[in-house]
Amino acid sequence: MAESPFGLLSRIKQPEYTGENRCLPCTAINIGIAATVSAIVAVIALPLGIGLFAVAMSVIGLRGYLIPGTPALTATYLPDPVYRLFGHENSVTAEPIDLDIETTLKSVGVVTECREIDDLCLTDQYGNTLDDEIRKLRSEPNQIERLSALLSVPAEEITFEDTDHGWFVHIEDTQAGGWDSKAAFLGDLANQTLLSDRLGDWNELLPRDRTRLLAALRSFIEECPDCGGDVVPDEDVVRSCCRENLVSVTTACVDCGATVFKGTEN
């Protein structure tokens, strides 16, 4: 019995390189190669060139690439600026790292070596202070008052928006910041308050370094800043477009499901 078209397509198609997993740099390179070769053939025989390009595009659409080995070759040789052009960051070398997160946090007594496991933990003093700060900030008036002081804007101009896509802070009609959840926002607001007191050069830090410090500290939070339940971690190996597989680390509140931290590591 002849194989159905759907069966044939399922054998040709490669989901690991198409759909959400499609590598845009790989696709662009292969389309460029297909267009170049087809144009050369079209000079000799126009219908053949058009047909060749159509077949090539079909293969790229179904398989994610035309030239065998493209994902591996692209991961090895394509420069990082090209990845950033397509909206992909190399988590290792996407941009220069000027601030050593661990050293900085250790130097001001925020983190230390854990007593029982080979890892970092919040110091007892900082952990207790952070818990107290988060509890204060569960009150919306306190959140607005704290933001007003940090941003030097009138409290009446600050509003919050809770959507299916995240938690957002608006100043008048302008979105000033966004988080995966209210829990993540509260964690950052509490940590920024405490860090800005401990780090004398906080205001001189690059915005990306402040963001990295706050995100790192969110990974230590064990009690949900929003609903108060436990925060649990989850790790999953995910395919990164044209790069080595990454370990995706997420922490979320057990009781309300709010995401507190998201990160990836090689």
PDB file of C-alpha atoms in Angstrom:
ATOM      1  CA  MET A   1       0.000   0.000   0.000  1.00  0.00           C
ATOM      2  CA  ALA A   2       1.314   3.422  -0.911  1.00  0.00           C
ATOM      3  CA  GLU A   3       2.292   5.616   2.015  1.00  0.00           C
ATOM      4  CA  SER A   4      -0.092   8.493   2.698  1.00  0.00           C
ATOM      5  CA  PRO A   5       1.110  12.047   2.116  1.00  0.00           C
ATOM      6  CA  PHE A   6       0.775  12.717   5.860  1.00  0.00           C
ATOM      7  CA  GLY A   7       2.956   9.738   6.674  1.00  0.00           C
ATOM      8  CA  LEU A   8       5.593  10.874   4.205  1.00  0.00           C
ATOM      9  CA  LEU A   9       5.533  14.407   5.607  1.00  0.00           C
ATOM     10  CA  SER A  10       5.908  13.125   9.169  1.00  0.00           C
ATOM     11  CA  ARG A  11       9.040  11.227   8.110  1.00  0.00           C
ATOM     12  CA  ILE A  12      10.559  14.243   6.348  1.00  0.00           C
ATOM     13  CA  LYS A  13       9.653  16.858   8.921  1.00  0.00           C
ATOM     14  CA  GLN A  14      12.051  17.478  11.812  1.00  0.00           C
ATOM     15  CA  PRO A  15      10.178  19.082  14.765  1.00  0.00           C
ATOM     16  CA  GLU A  16      13.451  19.605  16.627  1.00  0.00           C
ATOM     17  CA  TYR A  17      14.429  22.206  13.986  1.00  0.00           C
ATOM     18  CA  THR A  18      11.031  23.639  13.023  1.00  0.00           C
ATOM     19  CA  GLY A  19       8.173  25.502  14.681  1.00  0.00           C
ATOM     20  CA  GLU A  20       9.226  27.037  17.996  1.00  0.00           C
ATOM     21  CA  ASN A  21      12.587  25.276  17.674  1.00  0.00           C
ATOM     22  CA  ARG A  22      13.378  26.807  14.278  1.00  0.00           C
ATOM     23  CA  CYS A  23      16.806  28.407  14.120  1.00  0.00           C
ATOM     24  CA  LEU A  24      16.330  31.715  12.303  1.00  0.00           C
ATOM     25  CA  PRO A  25      20.045  32.178  11.496  1.00  0.00           C
ATOM     26  CA  CYS A  26      20.160  28.633  10.059  1.00  0.00           C
ATOM     27  CA  THR A  27      17.015  29.288   8.034  1.00  0.00           C
ATOM     28  CA  ALA A  28      18.297  32.603   6.676  1.00  0.00           C
ATOM     29  CA  ILE A  29      21.634  31.108   5.641  1.00  0.00           C
ATOM     30  CA  ASN A  30      19.968  28.188   3.875  1.00  0.00           C
ATOM     31  CA  ILE A  31      17.461  30.429   2.069  1.00  0.00           C
ATOM     32  CA  GLY A  32      20.375  32.565   0.888  1.00  0.00           C
ATOM     33  CA  ILE A  33      22.213  29.499  -0.434  1.00  0.00           C
ATOM     34  CA  ALA A  34      19.040  28.207  -2.111  1.00  0.00           C
ATOM     35  CA  ALA A  35      18.368  31.592  -3.745  1.00  0.00           C
ATOM     36  CA  THR A  36      21.950  31.885  -5.016  1.00  0.00           C
ATOM     37  CA  VAL A  37      22.063  28.383  -6.522  1.00  0.00           C
ATOM     38  CA  SER A  38      18.582  28.753  -8.019  1.00  0.00           C
ATOM     39  CA  ALA A  39      19.500  32.095  -9.581  1.00  0.00           C
ATOM     40  CA  ILE A  40      22.551  30.538 -11.253  1.00  0.00           C
ATOM     41  CA  VAL A  41      20.446  27.656 -12.600  1.00  0.00           C
ATOM     42  CA  ALA A  42      17.742  30.111 -13.739  1.00  0.00           C
ATOM     43  CA  VAL A  43      20.262  31.838 -15.988  1.00  0.00           C
ATOM     44  CA  ILE A  44      20.577  28.563 -17.896  1.00  0.00           C
ATOM     45  CA  ALA A  45      16.955  27.419 -17.625  1.00  0.00           C
ATOM     46  CA  LEU A  46      14.441  29.723 -15.926  1.00  0.00           C
ATOM     47  CA  PRO A  47      11.730  27.073 -15.213  1.00  0.00           C
ATOM     48  CA  LEU A  48      14.357  24.752 -13.719  1.00  0.00           C
ATOM     49  CA  GLY A  49      15.685  27.530 -11.478  1.00  0.00           C
ATOM     50  CA  ILE A  50      12.186  28.408 -10.241  1.00  0.00           C
ATOM     51  CA  GLY A  51      11.393  24.759  -9.603  1.00  0.00           C
ATOM     52  CA  LEU A  52      14.662  24.208  -7.752  1.00  0.00           C
ATOM     53  CA  PHE A  53      13.983  27.172  -5.483  1.00  0.00           C
ATOM     54  CA  ALA A  54      10.456  25.933  -4.731  1.00  0.00           C
ATOM     55  CA  VAL A  55      11.758  22.482  -3.766  1.00  0.00           C
ATOM     56  CA  ALA A  56      14.513  24.012  -1.621  1.00  0.00           C
ATOM     57  CA  MET A  57      12.019  26.208   0.242  1.00  0.00           C
ATOM     58  CA  SER A  58       9.790  23.195   0.879  1.00  0.00           C
ATOM     59  CA  VAL A  59      12.709  21.252   2.343  1.00  0.00           C
ATOM     60  CA  ILE A  60      13.724  24.190   4.550  1.00  0.00           C
ATOM     61  CA  GLY A  61      10.125  24.575   5.700  1.00  0.00           C
ATOM     62  CA  LEU A  62       9.798  20.916   6.654  1.00  0.00           C
ATOM     63  CA  ARG A  63      13.279  20.165   7.960  1.00  0.00           C
ATOM     64  CA  GLY A  64      14.498  23.554   9.181  1.00  0.00           C
ATOM     65  CA  TYR A  65      17.511  23.548   6.882  1.00  0.00           C
ATOM     66  CA  LEU A  66      18.652  22.482   3.421  1.00  0.00           C
ATOM     67  CA  ILE A  67      22.393  21.863   3.779  1.00  0.00           C
ATOM     68  CA  PRO A  68      23.171  18.783   5.935  1.00  0.00           C
ATOM     69  CA  GLY A  69      24.860  19.614   9.236  1.00  0.00           C
ATOM     70  CA  THR A  70      23.742  23.249   9.241  1.00  0.00           C
ATOM     71  CA  PRO A  71      22.757  23.441  12.955  1.00  0.00           C
ATOM     72  CA  ALA A  72      26.122  22.083  14.125  1.00  0.00           C
ATOM     73  CA  LEU A  73      28.109  24.253  11.704  1.00  0.00           C
ATOM     74  CA  THR A  74      26.120  27.365  12.608  1.00  0.00           C
ATOM     75  CA  ALA A  75      26.551  26.776  16.346  1.00  0.00           C
ATOM     76  CA  THR A  76      30.301  26.498  15.886  1.00  0.00           C
ATOM     77  CA  TYR A  77      31.107  29.231  13.373  1.00  0.00           C
ATOM     78  CA  LEU A  78      28.342  31.854  13.307  1.00  0.00           C
ATOM     79  CA  PRO A  79      29.434  35.006  15.207  1.00  0.00           C
ATOM     80  CA  ASP A  80      27.389  36.106  18.221  1.00  0.00           C
ATOM     81  CA  PRO A  81      26.481  39.497  16.679  1.00  0.00           C
ATOM     82  CA  VAL A  82      24.564  37.577  13.996  1.00  0.00           C
ATOM     83  CA  TYR A  83      22.633  35.709  16.705  1.00  0.00           C
ATOM     84  CA  ARG A  84      21.709  38.972  18.362  1.00  0.00           C
ATOM     85  CA  LEU A  85      20.521  40.303  14.991  1.00  0.00           C
ATOM     86  CA  PHE A  86      17.965  37.482  14.949  1.00  0.00           C
ATOM     87  CA  GLY A  87      16.980  37.995  18.572  1.00  0.00           C
ATOM     88  CA  HIS A  88      19.062  35.154  20.031  1.00  0.00           C
ATOM     89  CA  GLU A  89      21.662  35.590  22.735  1.00  0.00           C
ATOM     90  CA  ASN A  90      24.576  33.305  23.421  1.00  0.00           C
ATOM     91  CA  SER A  91      24.190  32.850  27.167  1.00  0.00           C
ATOM     92  CA  VAL A  92      27.939  32.520  27.588  1.00  0.00           C
ATOM     93  CA  THR A  93      29.414  35.296  25.441  1.00  0.00           C
ATOM     94  CA  ALA A  94      26.489  37.453  24.295  1.00  0.00           C
ATOM     95  CA  GLU A  95      27.967  40.547  25.925  1.00  0.00           C
ATOM     96  CA  PRO A  96      30.964  41.272  28.126  1.00  0.00           C
ATOM     97  CA  ILE A  97      30.503  40.471  31.795  1.00  0.00           C
ATOM     98  CA  ASP A  98      31.880  43.356  33.865  1.00  0.00           C
ATOM     99  CA  LEU A  99      30.499  42.388  37.264  1.00  0.00           C
ATOM    100  CA  ASP A 100      31.241  39.186  39.172  1.00  0.00           C
ATOM    101  CA  ILE A 101      27.896  38.440  40.799  1.00  0.00           C
ATOM    102  CA  GLU A 102      29.183  35.964  43.394  1.00  0.00           C
ATOM    103  CA  THR A 103      32.115  38.113  44.489  1.00  0.00           C
ATOM    104  CA  THR A 104      29.953  41.232  44.706  1.00  0.00           C
ATOM    105  CA  LEU A 105      27.262  39.582  46.816  1.00  0.00           C
ATOM    106  CA  LYS A 106      29.803  37.884  49.082  1.00  0.00           C
ATOM    107  CA  SER A 107      31.656  41.151  49.650  1.00  0.00           C
ATOM    108  CA  VAL A 108      28.606  42.801  51.240  1.00  0.00           C
ATOM    109  CA  GLY A 109      27.485  39.837  53.327  1.00  0.00           C
ATOM    110  CA  VAL A 110      24.521  38.839  51.169  1.00  0.00           C
ATOM    111  CA  VAL A 111      25.549  35.291  50.201  1.00  0.00           C
ATOM    112  CA  THR A 112      27.974  32.766  51.631  1.00  0.00           C
ATOM    113  CA  GLU A 113      28.933  29.119  51.230  1.00  0.00           C
ATOM    114  CA  CYS A 114      26.150  26.815  52.417  1.00  0.00           C
ATOM    115  CA  ARG A 115      26.866  24.808  55.556  1.00  0.00           C
ATOM    116  CA  GLU A 116      25.626  21.424  54.351  1.00  0.00           C
ATOM    117  CA  ILE A 117      25.811  21.476  50.562  1.00  0.00           C
ATOM    118  CA  ASP A 118      28.307  22.665  47.969  1.00  0.00           C
ATOM    119  CA  ASP A 119      26.407  25.774  46.918  1.00  0.00           C
ATOM    120  CA  LEU A 120      25.721  29.374  47.839  1.00  0.00           C
ATOM    121  CA  CYS A 121      23.090  30.440  50.353  1.00  0.00           C
ATOM    122  CA  LEU A 122      21.846  33.759  51.671  1.00  0.00           C
ATOM    123  CA  THR A 123      23.508  34.728  54.911  1.00  0.00           C
ATOM    124  CA  ASP A 124      21.204  34.354  57.915  1.00  0.00           C
ATOM    125  CA  GLN A 125      21.239  38.084  58.538  1.00  0.00           C
ATOM    126  CA  TYR A 126      20.363  39.028  54.964  1.00  0.00           C
ATOM    127  CA  GLY A 127      17.780  36.247  54.620  1.00  0.00           C
ATOM    128  CA  ASN A 128      15.919  37.379  57.740  1.00  0.00           C
ATOM    129  CA  THR A 129      16.050  41.034  56.665  1.00  0.00           C
ATOM    130  CA  LEU A 130      14.785  40.111  53.197  1.00  0.00           C
ATOM    131  CA  ASP A 131      11.848  38.158  54.644  1.00  0.00           C
ATOM    132  CA  ASP A 132      10.877  41.166  56.785  1.00  0.00           C
ATOM    133  CA  GLU A 133      11.170  43.513  53.808  1.00  0.00           C
ATOM    134  CA  ILE A 134       8.992  41.326  51.575  1.00  0.00           C
ATOM    135  CA  ARG A 135       6.287  41.106  54.235  1.00  0.00           C
ATOM    136  CA  LYS A 136       6.188  44.907  54.446  1.00  0.00           C
ATOM    137  CA  LEU A 137       5.856  45.161  50.672  1.00  0.00           C
ATOM    138  CA  ARG A 138       2.829  42.867  50.433  1.00  0.00           C
ATOM    139  CA  SER A 139       0.802  46.017  51.102  1.00  0.00           C
ATOM    140  CA  GLU A 140       0.141  47.869  47.829  1.00  0.00           C
ATOM    141  CA  PRO A 141       0.424  51.330  49.441  1.00  0.00           C
ATOM    142  CA  ASN A 142       3.886  50.312  50.700  1.00  0.00           C
ATOM    143  CA  GLN A 143       4.828  49.125  47.197  1.00  0.00           C
ATOM    144  CA  ILE A 144       3.816  52.444  45.677  1.00  0.00           C
ATOM    145  CA  GLU A 145       5.557  54.429  48.407  1.00  0.00           C
ATOM    146  CA  ARG A 146       8.767  52.455  47.919  1.00  0.00           C
ATOM    147  CA  LEU A 147       8.664  52.831  44.120  1.00  0.00           C
ATOM    148  CA  SER A 148       7.965  56.525  44.452  1.00  0.00           C
ATOM    149  CA  ALA A 149      11.120  56.933  46.534  1.00  0.00           C
ATOM    150  CA  LEU A 150      13.279  54.733  44.278  1.00  0.00           C
ATOM    151  CA  LEU A 151      12.117  56.336  41.026  1.00  0.00           C
ATOM    152  CA  SER A 152      11.664  59.892  42.356  1.00  0.00           C
ATOM    153  CA  VAL A 153       8.168  60.175  40.905  1.00  0.00           C
ATOM    154  CA  PRO A 154       4.891  61.177  42.585  1.00  0.00           C
ATOM    155  CA  ALA A 155       3.059  58.213  44.100  1.00  0.00           C
ATOM    156  CA  GLU A 156      -0.182  59.112  42.310  1.00  0.00           C
ATOM    157  CA  GLU A 157       1.486  58.538  38.934  1.00  0.00           C
ATOM    158  CA  ILE A 158       2.291  54.885  39.723  1.00  0.00           C
ATOM    159  CA  THR A 159      -0.144  52.110  38.799  1.00  0.00           C
ATOM    160  CA  PHE A 160       0.116  48.333  38.460  1.00  0.00           C
ATOM    161  CA  GLU A 161      -1.234  46.023  35.768  1.00  0.00           C
ATOM    162  CA  ASP A 162      -1.630  42.279  36.300  1.00  0.00           C
ATOM    163  CA  THR A 163      -2.091  40.365  33.033  1.00  0.00           C
ATOM    164  CA  ASP A 164      -1.772  36.826  31.695  1.00  0.00           C
ATOM    165  CA  HIS A 165       1.639  37.861  30.343  1.00  0.00           C
ATOM    166  CA  GLY A 166       3.101  39.280  33.551  1.00  0.00           C
ATOM    167  CA  TRP A 167       3.075  42.044  36.129  1.00  0.00           C
ATOM    168  CA  PHE A 168       3.714  45.592  34.924  1.00  0.00           C
ATOM    169  CA  VAL A 169       4.458  48.940  36.518  1.00  0.00           C
ATOM    170  CA  HIS A 170       3.176  52.080  34.785  1.00  0.00           C
ATOM    171  CA  ILE A 171       4.143  55.669  35.418  1.00  0.00           C
ATOM    172  CA  GLU A 172       1.248  57.749  34.128  1.00  0.00           C
ATOM    173  CA  ASP A 173       0.591  56.109  30.737  1.00  0.00           C
ATOM    174  CA  THR A 174       4.092  54.712  30.221  1.00  0.00           C
ATOM    175  CA  GLN A 175       5.128  51.161  31.051  1.00  0.00           C
ATOM    176  CA  ALA A 176       8.195  51.472  33.282  1.00  0.00           C
ATOM    177  CA  GLY A 177       8.940  47.807  33.921  1.00  0.00           C
ATOM    178  CA  GLY A 178       7.638  44.266  33.645  1.00  0.00           C
ATOM    179  CA  TRP A 179       8.086  40.963  35.496  1.00  0.00           C
ATOM    180  CA  ASP A 180       6.888  37.395  35.020  1.00  0.00           C
ATOM    181  CA  SER A 181       4.687  37.765  38.110  1.00  0.00           C
ATOM    182  CA  LYS A 182       3.877  39.977  41.061  1.00  0.00           C
ATOM    183  CA  ALA A 183       5.993  37.623  43.181  1.00  0.00           C
ATOM    184  CA  ALA A 184       9.067  38.337  41.018  1.00  0.00           C
ATOM    185  CA  PHE A 185       8.356  42.071  41.204  1.00  0.00           C
ATOM    186  CA  LEU A 186       8.123  42.006  45.002  1.00  0.00           C
ATOM    187  CA  GLY A 187      11.359  40.018  45.226  1.00  0.00           C
ATOM    188  CA  ASP A 188      13.212  42.563  43.091  1.00  0.00           C
ATOM    189  CA  LEU A 189      11.718  45.549  44.924  1.00  0.00           C
ATOM    190  CA  ALA A 190      12.748  44.167  48.314  1.00  0.00           C
ATOM    191  CA  ASN A 191      16.231  43.149  47.160  1.00  0.00           C
ATOM    192  CA  GLN A 192      16.854  46.477  45.420  1.00  0.00           C
ATOM    193  CA  THR A 193      15.991  48.328  48.614  1.00  0.00           C
ATOM    194  CA  LEU A 194      18.434  46.239  50.635  1.00  0.00           C
ATOM    195  CA  LEU A 195      21.213  46.112  48.013  1.00  0.00           C
ATOM    196  CA  SER A 196      21.176  49.837  47.354  1.00  0.00           C
ATOM    197  CA  ASP A 197      21.956  50.345  51.055  1.00  0.00           C
ATOM    198  CA  ARG A 198      24.762  47.766  51.074  1.00  0.00           C
ATOM    199  CA  LEU A 199      26.387  48.581  47.747  1.00  0.00           C
ATOM    200  CA  GLY A 200      27.663  52.136  47.883  1.00  0.00           C
ATOM    201  CA  ASP A 201      28.038  52.269  44.100  1.00  0.00           C
ATOM    202  CA  TRP A 202      24.587  50.821  43.312  1.00  0.00           C
ATOM    203  CA  ASN A 203      23.516  53.894  41.342  1.00  0.00           C
ATOM    204  CA  GLU A 204      26.723  53.761  39.297  1.00  0.00           C
ATOM    205  CA  LEU A 205      26.214  50.146  38.210  1.00  0.00           C
ATOM    206  CA  LEU A 206      25.166  49.431  34.633  1.00  0.00           C
ATOM    207  CA  PRO A 207      21.426  48.703  34.367  1.00  0.00           C
ATOM    208  CA  ARG A 208      22.154  45.189  33.092  1.00  0.00           C
ATOM    209  CA  ASP A 209      24.360  44.503  36.138  1.00  0.00           C
ATOM    210  CA  ARG A 210      21.646  45.642  38.539  1.00  0.00           C
ATOM    211  CA  THR A 211      19.215  43.361  36.715  1.00  0.00           C
ATOM    212  CA  ARG A 212      21.636  40.424  36.958  1.00  0.00           C
ATOM    213  CA  LEU A 213      22.160  40.981  40.683  1.00  0.00           C
ATOM    214  CA  LEU A 214      18.432  41.129  41.399  1.00  0.00           C
ATOM    215  CA  ALA A 215      17.677  38.090  39.234  1.00  0.00           C
ATOM    216  CA  ALA A 216      20.411  36.107  40.982  1.00  0.00           C
ATOM    217  CA  LEU A 217      18.979  36.960  44.381  1.00  0.00           C
ATOM    218  CA  ARG A 218      15.483  35.916  43.296  1.00  0.00           C
ATOM    219  CA  SER A 219      16.820  32.396  42.805  1.00  0.00           C
ATOM    220  CA  PHE A 220      17.432  32.173  46.578  1.00  0.00           C
ATOM    221  CA  ILE A 221      13.879  33.067  47.618  1.00  0.00           C
ATOM    222  CA  GLU A 222      12.219  30.140  49.432  1.00  0.00           C
ATOM    223  CA  GLU A 223       8.950  31.741  50.570  1.00  0.00           C
ATOM    224  CA  CYS A 224       6.639  33.186  47.913  1.00  0.00           C
ATOM    225  CA  PRO A 225       6.692  37.002  48.090  1.00  0.00           C
ATOM    226  CA  ASP A 226       3.079  37.115  46.870  1.00  0.00           C
ATOM    227  CA  CYS A 227       1.084  34.263  48.412  1.00  0.00           C
ATOM    228  CA  GLY A 228       3.436  33.171  51.170  1.00  0.00           C
ATOM    229  CA  GLY A 229       3.743  29.458  50.320  1.00  0.00           C
ATOM    230  CA  ASP A 230       6.873  27.519  49.476  1.00  0.00           C
ATOM    231  CA  VAL A 231       8.924  28.260  46.364  1.00  0.00           C
ATOM    232  CA  VAL A 232      10.175  25.143  44.583  1.00  0.00           C
ATOM    233  CA  PRO A 233      12.713  24.747  41.764  1.00  0.00           C
ATOM    234  CA  ASP A 234      12.259  22.881  38.505  1.00  0.00           C
ATOM    235  CA  GLU A 235      14.999  21.997  36.026  1.00  0.00           C
ATOM    236  CA  ASP A 236      14.521  20.934  32.437  1.00  0.00           C
ATOM    237  CA  VAL A 237      16.945  20.398  29.566  1.00  0.00           C
ATOM    238  CA  VAL A 238      15.845  22.505  26.619  1.00  0.00           C
ATOM    239  CA  ARG A 239      17.154  22.857  23.073  1.00  0.00           C
ATOM    240  CA  SER A 240      18.655  26.245  22.393  1.00  0.00           C
ATOM    241  CA  CYS A 241      18.494  27.416  18.796  1.00  0.00           C
ATOM    242  CA  CYS A 242      21.757  26.380  17.112  1.00  0.00           C
ATOM    243  CA  ARG A 243      23.549  26.157  20.467  1.00  0.00           C
ATOM    244  CA  GLU A 244      24.331  23.433  22.964  1.00  0.00           C
ATOM    245  CA  ASN A 245      21.388  22.194  25.028  1.00  0.00           C
ATOM    246  CA  LEU A 246      20.732  24.379  28.064  1.00  0.00           C
ATOM    247  CA  VAL A 247      19.362  23.568  31.501  1.00  0.00           C
ATOM    248  CA  SER A 248      16.315  25.729  32.124  1.00  0.00           C
ATOM    249  CA  VAL A 249      15.897  26.528  35.830  1.00  0.00           C
ATOM    250  CA  THR A 250      12.598  27.898  37.108  1.00  0.00           C
ATOM    251  CA  THR A 251      11.370  28.521  40.624  1.00  0.00           C
ATOM    252  CA  ALA A 252       7.676  28.988  41.293  1.00  0.00           C
ATOM    253  CA  CYS A 253       5.268  29.386  44.193  1.00  0.00           C
ATOM    254  CA  VAL A 254       3.539  26.129  45.131  1.00  0.00           C
ATOM    255  CA  ASP A 255       0.287  27.750  46.303  1.00  0.00           C
ATOM    256  CA  CYS A 256      -0.337  30.303  43.547  1.00  0.00           C
ATOM    257  CA  GLY A 257       1.911  29.061  40.733  1.00  0.00           C
ATOM    258  CA  ALA A 258       3.648  32.441  40.328  1.00  0.00           C
ATOM    259  CA  THR A 259       7.069  32.293  38.643  1.00  0.00           C
ATOM    260  CA  VAL A 260       9.747  33.806  40.856  1.00  0.00           C
ATOM    261  CA  PHE A 261      12.900  33.074  38.862  1.00  0.00           C
ATOM    262  CA  LYS A 262      13.801  31.930  35.362  1.00  0.00           C
ATOM    263  CA  GLY A 263      17.284  31.207  34.127  1.00  0.00           C
ATOM    264  CA  THR A 264      19.388  28.968  31.909  1.00  0.00           C
ATOM    265  CA  GLU A 265      22.818  27.492  32.226  1.00  0.00           C
ATOM    266  CA  ASN A 266      25.001  25.333  30.008  1.00  0.00           C
TER     267      ASN A 266
END
